[in-house]
Structures are given as structure tokens and as C-alpha cells.
Amino acid sequence: MTERPIYDPDYLMDDMAFDRDATASARAGTALPEGTPPASREQIVEALKTVYDPEIPVDIYELGLIYEFDQSPSGSVRIVMTLTTPGCPVAGEMPGMVAETVAALDGVGEVEVELTWDPPWTPEKMTEDARMMLGMF
């Protein structure tokens, strides 16, 4: 059973008082038992491709919302991501959705997801496939 994500209580998504330095974060999963082989990078990418921004019919990986992810030999994963806009209605929920999805993979232990706004997302960050799906060629 996966732990419920822990959200950063200091993060507020208020368009009138938006702070570009503010971050939201989430955690999910538990440490893997010693000797458990970690999931592959490809498996993590495939899991990320199952998470969608609810307003855009393209997954978050193809949209270019995943800025980086690091995986330790023990199976822990750290992800830095953004959203298409600071006013996104799922900004407070998306890090938890990503953390839970990745933590559900066999071979993944603790997952930390950090939401950042620097650098801001632009359509140029999308893959060619995403642009084609959205008719932006």
C-alpha cells in the first residue's frame, strides 16, 4: 500500500499573489527491501507517460513538463517538474499524482516530486509527437 503524498503546506496557488519561487512537493512510496533490483529508467518514463494534464490530451512527459528525474541505486526517485501555467487548477494535486504513479512501479522505493516554475514551461519543450497530437506543426 502506498503512503498518501505529503504536500508542502506553505505552498499556495493564488493567482493574485503568485510567487514564482514557491514550490509544491509530494512524496510517496517506501524504501525498497535491500537487494531489490531497481526499475529501469525506461519503466519510469513509461509510468510518467500515463499521467495527463486533465485539460490537454497529451501526457506530462511528452508535454515536456518533466524537467529532470534522478534515480538512486536503492530505487528512490526524485523528479522535478512544472505545469503549463501557474494557474493550472491541478497544481496542488499533480505532484502527488506523479509521485503515486511512479511509486507504484515494481523496483521503485521512495519518490519525491518537486513542482517548479523556473524555467517557465513553453510549448517548445514539447516533443515532436506532442506537437503533432495537438496539431502544432
Backbone as ProteinMPNN parsed JSONL, in Angstrom:
{"seq_chain_A": "MTERPIYDPDYLMDDMAFDRDATASARAGTALPEGTPPASREQIVEALKTVYDPEIPVDIYELGLIYEFDQSPSGSVRIVMTLTTPGCPVAGEMPGMVAETVAALDGVGEVEVELTWDPPWTPEKMTEDARMMLGMF", "coords_chain_A": {"N_chain_A": [[0.845, -1.179, 0.0], [0.59, 2.187, -0.856], [1.888, 5.131, 0.62], [0.002, 8.023, 1.438], [0.536, 11.023, -0.359], [2.637, 13.644, 0.899], [1.973, 16.918, 1.115], [3.404, 20.128, 0.545], [2.736, 22.389, 2.963], [3.127, 25.112, 2.942], [2.77, 26.043, 0.42], [0.904, 27.975, -1.723], [-1.549, 28.36, -4.154], [-2.365, 30.995, -5.561], [-3.525, 33.137, -7.82], [-3.462, 35.905, -7.666], [-1.475, 36.512, -5.888], [0.828, 35.242, -6.712], [3.835, 33.523, -6.277], [6.762, 33.09, -7.856], [8.91, 31.734, -6.855], [7.862, 29.937, -5.161], [7.219, 26.563, -4.255], [5.753, 23.347, -4.77], [5.491, 20.175, -3.326], [5.618, 16.598, -3.242], [5.462, 13.376, -1.73], [5.82, 9.856, -1.986], [5.536, 6.282, -1.584], [7.763, 3.714, -0.235], [10.88, 2.735, 1.243], [12.785, 0.387, -0.642], [13.151, -3.133, -0.057], [16.347, -4.34, 0.886], [18.504, -5.389, -1.709], [16.574, -5.576, -3.671], [16.018, -5.299, -7.085], [16.32, -2.224, -8.861], [13.812, -0.373, -10.705], [13.926, 0.191, -14.232], [15.131, 3.067, -16.057], [13.614, 3.443, -18.331], [11.214, 2.191, -17.613], [10.295, 3.956, -15.678], [9.933, 6.27, -17.216], [7.874, 5.331, -18.887], [5.849, 5.04, -16.973], [5.508, 7.726, -16.236], [4.419, 8.631, -18.577], [1.813, 7.868, -18.366], [0.445, 9.721, -16.978], [-1.631, 12.464, -17.209], [-2.182, 15.899, -18.011], [-5.197, 17.22, -17.079], [-6.501, 18.963, -18.799], [-5.326, 18.841, -21.254], [-4.86, 16.693, -23.959], [-2.457, 15.131, -23.857], [0.31, 13.346, -22.542], [2.214, 14.106, -19.526], [4.954, 13.763, -19.814], [5.535, 13.824, -22.592], [4.61, 16.393, -23.028], [6.662, 17.845, -22.014], [6.834, 18.516, -19.369], [8.266, 17.299, -17.402], [11.152, 18.074, -16.001], [13.488, 16.997, -14.943], [14.709, 13.841, -13.74], [16.019, 11.811, -11.222], [17.478, 8.778, -10.262], [18.233, 6.653, -7.63], [20.579, 4.015, -6.807], [19.289, 2.516, -4.899], [16.666, 2.578, -5.585], [15.144, 4.822, -5.019], [13.503, 7.762, -6.206], [13.77, 10.984, -7.565], [11.999, 13.692, -8.775], [11.753, 16.539, -10.803], [9.458, 18.821, -11.831], [7.179, 20.766, -13.884], [4.29, 22.778, -14.665], [1.932, 23.673, -17.253], [1.016, 26.227, -16.803], [1.054, 28.615, -14.125], [-1.474, 29.014, -13.021], [-2.782, 26.641, -13.235], [-5.405, 24.416, -12.603], [-4.888, 21.967, -11.33], [-2.558, 22.187, -9.971], [-1.882, 21.861, -7.241], [-2.405, 19.177, -6.898], [-1.124, 17.645, -8.849], [1.723, 17.012, -8.382], [1.455, 15.011, -6.389], [-0.038, 13.063, -7.758], [1.829, 12.277, -9.681], [3.922, 11.342, -8.034], [2.671, 9.159, -6.727], [2.048, 7.516, -8.923], [4.582, 6.817, -9.988], [5.735, 5.647, -7.725], [4.238, 3.339, -7.533], [5.357, 1.522, -9.225], [7.056, -1.595, -9.65], [10.177, -2.025, -8.139], [10.667, 0.576, -7.498], [11.304, 2.778, -4.913], [11.107, 5.126, -2.446], [9.621, 8.153, -3.515], [10.093, 11.427, -4.549], [8.613, 14.369, -5.554], [9.03, 17.46, -6.996], [7.564, 20.536, -7.664], [8.224, 23.07, -9.901], [8.663, 26.437, -11.118], [10.594, 27.518, -12.566], [12.8, 27.002, -15.056], [10.114, 28.77, -16.731], [7.498, 26.889, -18.291], [7.268, 26.368, -21.791], [5.74, 26.032, -25.046], [7.735, 25.04, -26.715], [9.05, 23.102, -25.319], [7.733, 20.758, -25.663], [7.599, 17.439, -27.053], [8.164, 16.344, -30.447], [6.2, 14.511, -31.157], [4.135, 15.225, -29.366], [3.511, 17.786, -30.261], [2.501, 17.139, -32.774], [0.236, 15.634, -32.006], [-1.299, 17.639, -30.941], [-1.728, 19.213, -33.078], [0.144, 21.174, -33.707], [2.203, 21.903, -35.755]], "CA_chain_A": [[0.0, 0.0, 0.0], [1.386, 3.396, -0.987], [1.565, 6.212, 1.53], [-0.611, 9.2, 0.843], [1.581, 12.031, -0.508], [2.711, 14.737, 1.861], [2.07, 18.16, 0.363], [4.048, 21.248, 1.215], [1.644, 23.238, 3.44], [3.424, 26.525, 2.731], [2.539, 26.374, -0.975], [-0.433, 28.461, -2.016], [-1.743, 28.687, -5.558], [-3.251, 32.146, -5.62], [-3.087, 33.896, -8.987], [-3.241, 37.311, -7.33], [-0.255, 36.649, -5.09], [1.67, 34.13, -7.13], [5.266, 33.655, -6.007], [7.467, 32.187, -8.755], [9.878, 30.95, -6.1], [7.144, 28.956, -4.356], [7.224, 25.22, -4.817], [4.902, 22.337, -4.152], [6.183, 18.901, -3.399], [4.859, 15.437, -2.777], [6.249, 12.161, -1.503], [5.046, 8.609, -1.964], [6.357, 5.08, -1.583], [8.583, 3.345, 0.911], [12.184, 2.193, 0.841], [12.769, -0.99, -1.127], [13.963, -4.069, 0.718], [17.712, -4.47, 0.38], [18.681, -6.404, -2.732], [15.541, -5.491, -4.7], [16.536, -4.58, -8.248], [15.549, -1.013, -9.16], [13.155, -0.252, -12.005], [14.767, 0.843, -15.239], [14.772, 4.431, -16.445], [12.547, 3.316, -19.321], [9.97, 1.884, -16.9], [9.852, 5.195, -15.03], [9.405, 7.127, -18.281], [6.574, 4.788, -19.289], [4.884, 5.387, -15.921], [5.235, 9.162, -16.373], [3.581, 8.815, -19.769], [0.419, 7.531, -18.059], [-0.13, 10.848, -16.235], [-2.061, 13.502, -18.143], [-2.785, 17.158, -17.58], [-6.594, 16.96, -17.413], [-7.011, 19.883, -19.815], [-4.596, 18.649, -22.504], [-4.86, 15.25, -24.223], [-1.085, 14.653, -24.058], [0.881, 13.037, -21.229], [3.117, 15.122, -18.977], [6.323, 13.564, -20.301], [5.583, 14.346, -23.96], [4.415, 17.84, -22.954], [7.885, 18.491, -21.553], [6.646, 19.005, -18.003], [9.268, 16.668, -16.539], [12.435, 18.73, -16.256], [14.567, 16.05, -14.639], [14.481, 12.858, -12.689], [17.205, 11.077, -10.811], [17.149, 7.518, -9.596], [19.358, 6.125, -6.872], [20.693, 2.552, -6.901], [18.364, 1.889, -3.942], [15.308, 2.641, -6.117], [14.483, 6.096, -4.749], [13.415, 8.604, -7.395], [13.492, 12.409, -7.353], [11.506, 14.268, -10.014], [11.478, 17.976, -10.84], [8.507, 19.025, -12.919], [6.446, 22.019, -13.926], [2.992, 22.691, -15.31], [1.869, 24.593, -18.381], [0.737, 27.569, -16.308], [0.918, 28.661, -12.662], [-2.88, 28.986, -12.638], [-3.339, 25.323, -13.542], [-6.263, 24.004, -11.49], [-4.414, 20.76, -10.649], [-1.198, 22.443, -9.499], [-1.686, 21.286, -5.917], [-2.616, 17.741, -6.936], [-0.296, 16.956, -9.842], [2.907, 16.342, -7.825], [1.036, 13.789, -5.707], [-0.412, 12.08, -8.774], [3.068, 11.788, -10.284], [4.631, 10.563, -7.016], [1.973, 7.887, -6.521], [2.165, 6.7, -10.142], [5.941, 6.274, -10.075], [5.961, 4.788, -6.562], [3.517, 2.087, -7.723], [6.161, 0.612, -10.056], [7.978, -2.531, -9.005], [11.558, -1.562, -8.226], [10.765, 1.993, -7.117], [11.097, 2.972, -3.477], [10.576, 6.438, -2.1], [9.564, 9.092, -4.638], [9.894, 12.834, -4.202], [8.314, 15.189, -6.727], [9.067, 18.896, -6.721], [6.983, 21.369, -8.704], [8.977, 24.309, -10.03], [8.211, 27.349, -12.167], [11.797, 28.105, -13.138], [12.287, 27.993, -16.008], [8.71, 28.595, -17.084], [7.228, 25.995, -19.408], [6.852, 26.95, -23.068], [5.412, 24.957, -25.993], [8.952, 24.495, -27.311], [9.508, 21.97, -24.502], [7.002, 19.556, -26.067], [8.233, 16.588, -28.057], [7.56, 16.443, -31.774], [4.957, 13.733, -31.107], [3.118, 16.023, -28.67], [3.098, 18.855, -31.179], [1.66, 16.525, -33.804], [-1.046, 15.27, -31.396], [-2.061, 18.862, -30.69], [-1.849, 19.949, -34.329], [1.037, 22.336, -33.65], [3.403, 21.635, -36.554]], "C_chain_A": [[0.887, 1.238, 0.0], [0.927, 4.448, 0.012], [0.887, 7.335, 0.775], [0.47, 10.284, 0.76], [1.488, 13.101, 0.574], [2.921, 16.011, 1.057], [2.719, 19.245, 1.207], [2.96, 22.218, 1.662], [1.896, 24.72, 3.218], [3.131, 26.98, 1.309], [1.097, 26.797, -1.177], [-0.521, 28.813, -3.492], [-2.797, 29.771, -5.616], [-2.754, 33.025, -6.752], [-2.783, 35.356, -8.649], [-1.934, 37.514, -6.577], [0.72, 35.538, -5.435], [3.142, 34.437, -6.913], [5.99, 32.633, -6.863], [8.503, 31.338, -8.033], [9.198, 29.882, -5.248], [7.198, 27.595, -5.048], [6.19, 24.369, -4.105], [5.669, 21.037, -4.275], [5.267, 17.804, -2.878], [5.819, 14.278, -2.614], [5.299, 10.974, -1.512], [6.034, 7.458, -1.915], [7.109, 4.86, -0.29], [9.887, 2.754, 0.394], [12.026, 0.739, 0.389], [13.557, -1.888, -0.186], [15.345, -4.203, 0.07], [17.793, -5.626, -0.607], [17.615, -6.398, -3.818], [16.1, -4.73, -5.894], [15.67, -3.355, -8.566], [14.905, -1.092, -10.542], [14.111, 0.437, -12.972], [14.267, 2.264, -15.497], [13.59, 4.397, -17.429], [11.203, 3.019, -18.659], [9.415, 3.138, -16.221], [9.262, 6.149, -16.07], [8.028, 6.638, -18.721], [5.499, 5.096, -18.243], [4.516, 6.87, -16.014], [4.31, 9.441, -17.554], [2.132, 8.404, -19.54], [-0.29, 8.651, -17.306], [-0.413, 11.975, -17.231], [-2.485, 14.76, -17.412], [-4.249, 17.02, -17.994], [-7.157, 17.864, -18.509], [-6.373, 19.675, -21.185], [-4.487, 17.147, -22.769], [-3.476, 14.683, -24.576], [-0.494, 14.415, -22.676], [1.934, 14.07, -20.811], [4.548, 14.976, -19.462], [6.472, 14.153, -21.703], [5.374, 15.861, -23.991], [5.686, 18.576, -22.531], [7.768, 19.054, -20.149], [7.625, 18.378, -17.012], [10.62, 17.267, -16.896], [13.612, 17.806, -15.978], [14.049, 14.978, -13.703], [15.764, 12.07, -12.488], [16.737, 9.846, -10.06], [18.393, 7.027, -8.88], [19.426, 4.611, -7.064], [19.74, 1.824, -5.948], [16.913, 1.949, -4.412], [14.549, 3.91, -5.808], [14.545, 6.956, -6.007], [13.079, 10.027, -6.965], [13.144, 13.002, -8.706], [11.301, 15.766, -9.831], [10.599, 18.196, -12.058], [7.889, 20.413, -12.848], [5.069, 21.741, -14.485], [2.943, 23.742, -16.412], [1.643, 26.034, -17.95], [0.616, 27.55, -14.787], [-0.531, 28.594, -12.187], [-3.553, 27.656, -12.909], [-4.167, 24.836, -12.349], [-5.794, 22.755, -10.743], [-3.012, 20.948, -10.066], [-0.934, 21.813, -8.136], [-1.777, 19.773, -5.886], [-1.617, 16.991, -7.815], [0.969, 16.332, -9.255], [2.559, 15.038, -7.108], [0.648, 12.695, -6.679], [0.833, 11.456, -9.393], [3.813, 10.899, -9.289], [3.983, 9.197, -6.822], [2.117, 6.96, -7.723], [3.539, 6.049, -10.223], [6.203, 5.311, -8.915], [5.262, 3.43, -6.709], [4.287, 1.08, -8.573], [6.956, -0.361, -9.196], [9.387, -1.993, -9.191], [11.733, -0.08, -7.967], [10.445, 2.085, -5.641], [10.435, 4.309, -3.209], [10.672, 7.367, -3.316], [9.307, 10.484, -4.086], [9.685, 13.592, -5.501], [8.288, 16.639, -6.287], [8.497, 19.633, -7.922], [7.747, 22.686, -8.723], [8.395, 25.156, -11.155], [9.396, 27.988, -12.872], [12.652, 27.018, -13.771], [10.817, 27.739, -16.303], [8.573, 27.65, -18.273], [6.839, 26.818, -20.623], [6.536, 25.799, -24.017], [6.633, 24.344, -26.674], [9.48, 23.289, -26.538], [8.796, 20.658, -24.871], [7.82, 18.745, -27.073], [7.531, 16.807, -29.395], [6.24, 15.683, -31.81], [3.828, 14.525, -30.449], [2.613, 17.139, -29.572], [2.167, 18.304, -32.262], [0.279, 16.173, -33.245], [-1.939, 16.492, -31.191], [-2.227, 19.714, -31.948], [-0.999, 21.205, -34.379], [2.302, 22.077, -34.443], [3.732, 22.756, -37.441]], "O_chain_A": [[1.837, 1.321, 0.779], [-0.271, 4.635, 0.226], [1.173, 7.566, -0.4], [1.242, 10.452, 1.704], [0.412, 13.412, 1.085], [3.943, 16.161, 0.388], [2.589, 19.264, 2.431], [2.31, 22.823, 0.81], [0.959, 25.515, 3.299], [3.229, 28.171, 1.01], [0.174, 26.057, -0.838], [0.355, 29.5, -4.017], [-3.991, 29.484, -5.71], [-1.671, 33.602, -6.656], [-1.93, 35.973, -9.288], [-1.353, 38.597, -6.634], [1.361, 34.964, -4.554], [3.632, 35.49, -7.32], [5.856, 31.432, -6.633], [8.929, 30.312, -8.564], [9.867, 29.021, -4.677], [7.218, 27.506, -6.276], [5.807, 24.651, -2.97], [6.415, 20.835, -5.233], [4.286, 18.055, -2.178], [6.855, 14.21, -3.275], [4.141, 11.073, -1.106], [7.225, 7.636, -2.174], [7.096, 5.692, 0.618], [9.976, 2.326, -0.757], [11.246, -0.027, 0.954], [14.534, -1.445, 0.418], [15.472, -4.18, -1.155], [17.23, -6.698, -0.381], [17.733, -7.138, -4.794], [16.609, -3.621, -5.731], [14.442, -3.434, -8.543], [15.395, -1.789, -11.431], [15.0, 1.18, -12.556], [13.125, 2.604, -15.189], [12.685, 5.228, -17.354], [10.171, 3.533, -19.09], [8.202, 3.35, -16.197], [8.22, 6.761, -15.838], [7.115, 7.443, -18.907], [4.356, 5.383, -18.6], [3.345, 7.229, -15.884], [3.515, 10.381, -17.523], [1.3, 8.572, -20.432], [-1.484, 8.552, -17.025], [0.462, 12.379, -17.996], [-3.073, 14.699, -16.332], [-4.523, 16.727, -19.158], [-8.197, 17.549, -19.088], [-6.821, 20.26, -22.172], [-4.063, 16.4, -21.886], [-3.348, 13.86, -25.482], [-0.754, 15.178, -21.745], [2.468, 14.805, -21.641], [5.285, 15.962, -19.517], [7.419, 14.891, -21.973], [5.897, 16.541, -24.874], [5.775, 19.795, -22.675], [8.51, 19.962, -19.775], [7.789, 18.881, -15.9], [11.166, 16.998, -17.966], [14.613, 17.83, -16.694], [13.079, 15.18, -12.971], [16.476, 11.719, -13.43], [15.747, 9.869, -9.33], [19.479, 6.99, -9.458], [18.432, 3.992, -7.444], [19.419, 0.655, -6.163], [16.022, 1.439, -3.733], [13.423, 4.08, -6.276], [15.506, 6.892, -6.773], [12.217, 10.247, -6.114], [13.89, 12.842, -9.672], [10.744, 16.207, -8.825], [10.948, 17.807, -13.173], [8.063, 21.137, -11.868], [4.721, 20.59, -14.75], [3.818, 24.604, -16.492], [2.037, 26.962, -18.657], [0.128, 26.574, -14.218], [-0.79, 28.161, -11.064], [-4.777, 27.555, -12.82], [-3.687, 24.843, -11.216], [-6.254, 22.503, -9.629], [-2.354, 19.972, -9.708], [0.153, 21.281, -7.91], [-1.282, 19.143, -4.952], [-1.303, 15.831, -7.55], [1.275, 15.191, -9.602], [3.3, 14.061, -7.215], [0.964, 11.526, -6.458], [0.884, 10.245, -9.605], [4.285, 9.822, -9.654], [4.681, 8.184, -6.761], [2.288, 5.752, -7.559], [3.644, 4.854, -10.497], [6.83, 4.269, -9.108], [5.666, 2.465, -6.061], [3.91, -0.091, -8.637], [7.468, 0.009, -8.14], [9.748, -1.553, -10.282], [12.812, 0.47, -8.187], [9.444, 1.542, -5.173], [9.337, 4.583, -3.692], [11.666, 7.365, -4.042], [8.416, 10.688, -3.262], [10.479, 13.475, -6.434], [7.61, 16.998, -5.325], [8.897, 19.386, -9.059], [7.899, 23.339, -7.691], [7.712, 24.639, -12.039], [9.223, 28.897, -13.683], [13.186, 26.177, -13.048], [10.331, 26.619, -16.144], [9.432, 27.619, -19.155], [6.164, 27.84, -20.502], [7.024, 24.688, -23.808], [6.553, 23.218, -27.164], [10.287, 22.528, -27.071], [9.209, 19.581, -24.441], [8.618, 19.29, -27.835], [6.444, 17.382, -29.456], [5.272, 16.142, -32.415], [2.692, 14.498, -30.923], [1.412, 17.398, -29.631], [1.171, 18.934, -32.617], [-0.733, 16.383, -33.914], [-3.164, 16.402, -31.258], [-2.795, 20.805, -31.894], [-1.373, 22.188, -35.018], [3.385, 22.034, -33.86], [4.713, 22.691, -38.181]]}, "name": "protein", "num_of_chains": 1, "seq": "MTERPIYDPDYLMDDMAFDRDATASARAGTALPEGTPPASREQIVEALKTVYDPEIPVDIYELGLIYEFDQSPSGSVRIVMTLTTPGCPVAGEMPGMVAETVAALDGVGEVEVELTWDPPWTPEKMTEDARMMLGMF"}
